[in-house]
Amino acid sequence: MAERKRYLFVCVNRRPDGTPKGSCAARGAEQLHAELKAMLKQRGLAETEVRACTSSCLDTCWVGPCIAVEPDGYFLGRVKSADLPEILDGFERGTRVERLVLGPSDYVEPKELKRQT
Amino acid sequence: MAERKRYLFVCVNRRPDGTPKGSCAARGAEQLHAELKAMLKQRGLAETEVRACTSSCLDTCWVGPCIAVEPDGYFLGRVKSADLPEILDGFERGTRVERLVLGPSDYVEPKELKRQT
């Protein structure tokens, strides 16, 4: 094993059921991380190219499940299992899945969720 | 809240006592993360500059506790509580604490630990 070219940090924070902003784990992030790890191994990328770690809250709960893609320095949000092959293809090609990349407004908690919390 | 300039991923993986390569949690990483979070808040850096998350295993157990500093793209290893003020000063100044930055050989598990595992 060696330093990987990329590290993915999949938020697996779980908040109590009914929390208005929800949480990545409640949206299926744990399963997503397991699938990602298996796919990276299957594609032969796990040992040198990409390592998939879990992380605590990335503070973008409302657009979860979220994945910090590093050192590229962007977050993917609203990620579904069906998106994973395209995400991994992108790593191999050097491209990003732009429709999932969070923009500045995604980092701000929507007011209507804040009021209820 | 907004996107932070930096995200720190403090490995808090815990392996069973007696595991030859040890683990970051066994070396005090959970306490380190809590201290880091408190110091970032105290310095007024938590909301915009630096977010301290925990992560699962970064695969550099033998030089733990380890912190992935992103998107800078380097790992700090063998981090002690006493190092934290210097690490945070570095973020504010735009410098790294070079003596703690992992080099290529640090990413390779020492053979003597592998044989016993």
mmCIF file of N, CA, C and O in Angstrom, chain B residues 14 72 85 108 114:
data_model
loop_
_atom_site.group_PDB
_atom_site.id
_atom_site.type_symbol
_atom_site.label_atom_id
_atom_site.label_comp_id
_atom_site.label_asym_id
_atom_site.label_seq_id
_atom_site.Cartn_x
_atom_site.Cartn_y
_atom_site.Cartn_z
ATOM 1 N N ARG B 14 -10.263 2.531 15.718
ATOM 2 C CA ARG B 14 -9.741 1.805 16.878
ATOM 3 C C ARG B 14 -9.617 0.331 16.542
ATOM 4 O O ARG B 14 -10.584 -0.294 16.106
ATOM 5 N N ASP B 72 -5.299 20.634 0.823
ATOM 6 C CA ASP B 72 -3.849 20.767 0.679
ATOM 7 C C ASP B 72 -3.221 19.461 0.210
ATOM 8 O O ASP B 72 -2.197 19.483 -0.488
ATOM 9 N N PRO B 85 -1.454 23.836 18.669
ATOM 10 C CA PRO B 85 -1.348 25.286 18.451
ATOM 11 C C PRO B 85 -0.465 25.627 17.248
ATOM 12 O O PRO B 85 -0.809 26.489 16.437
ATOM 13 N N VAL B 108 3.980 3.254 3.960
ATOM 14 C CA VAL B 108 4.215 1.817 3.800
ATOM 15 C C VAL B 108 4.283 1.154 5.177
ATOM 16 O O VAL B 108 5.079 1.579 6.027
ATOM 17 N N LYS B 114 3.737 -6.243 9.750
ATOM 18 C CA LYS B 114 2.941 -7.059 8.834
ATOM 19 C C LYS B 114 3.022 -8.530 9.176
ATOM 20 O O LYS B 114 2.023 -9.237 9.188
#
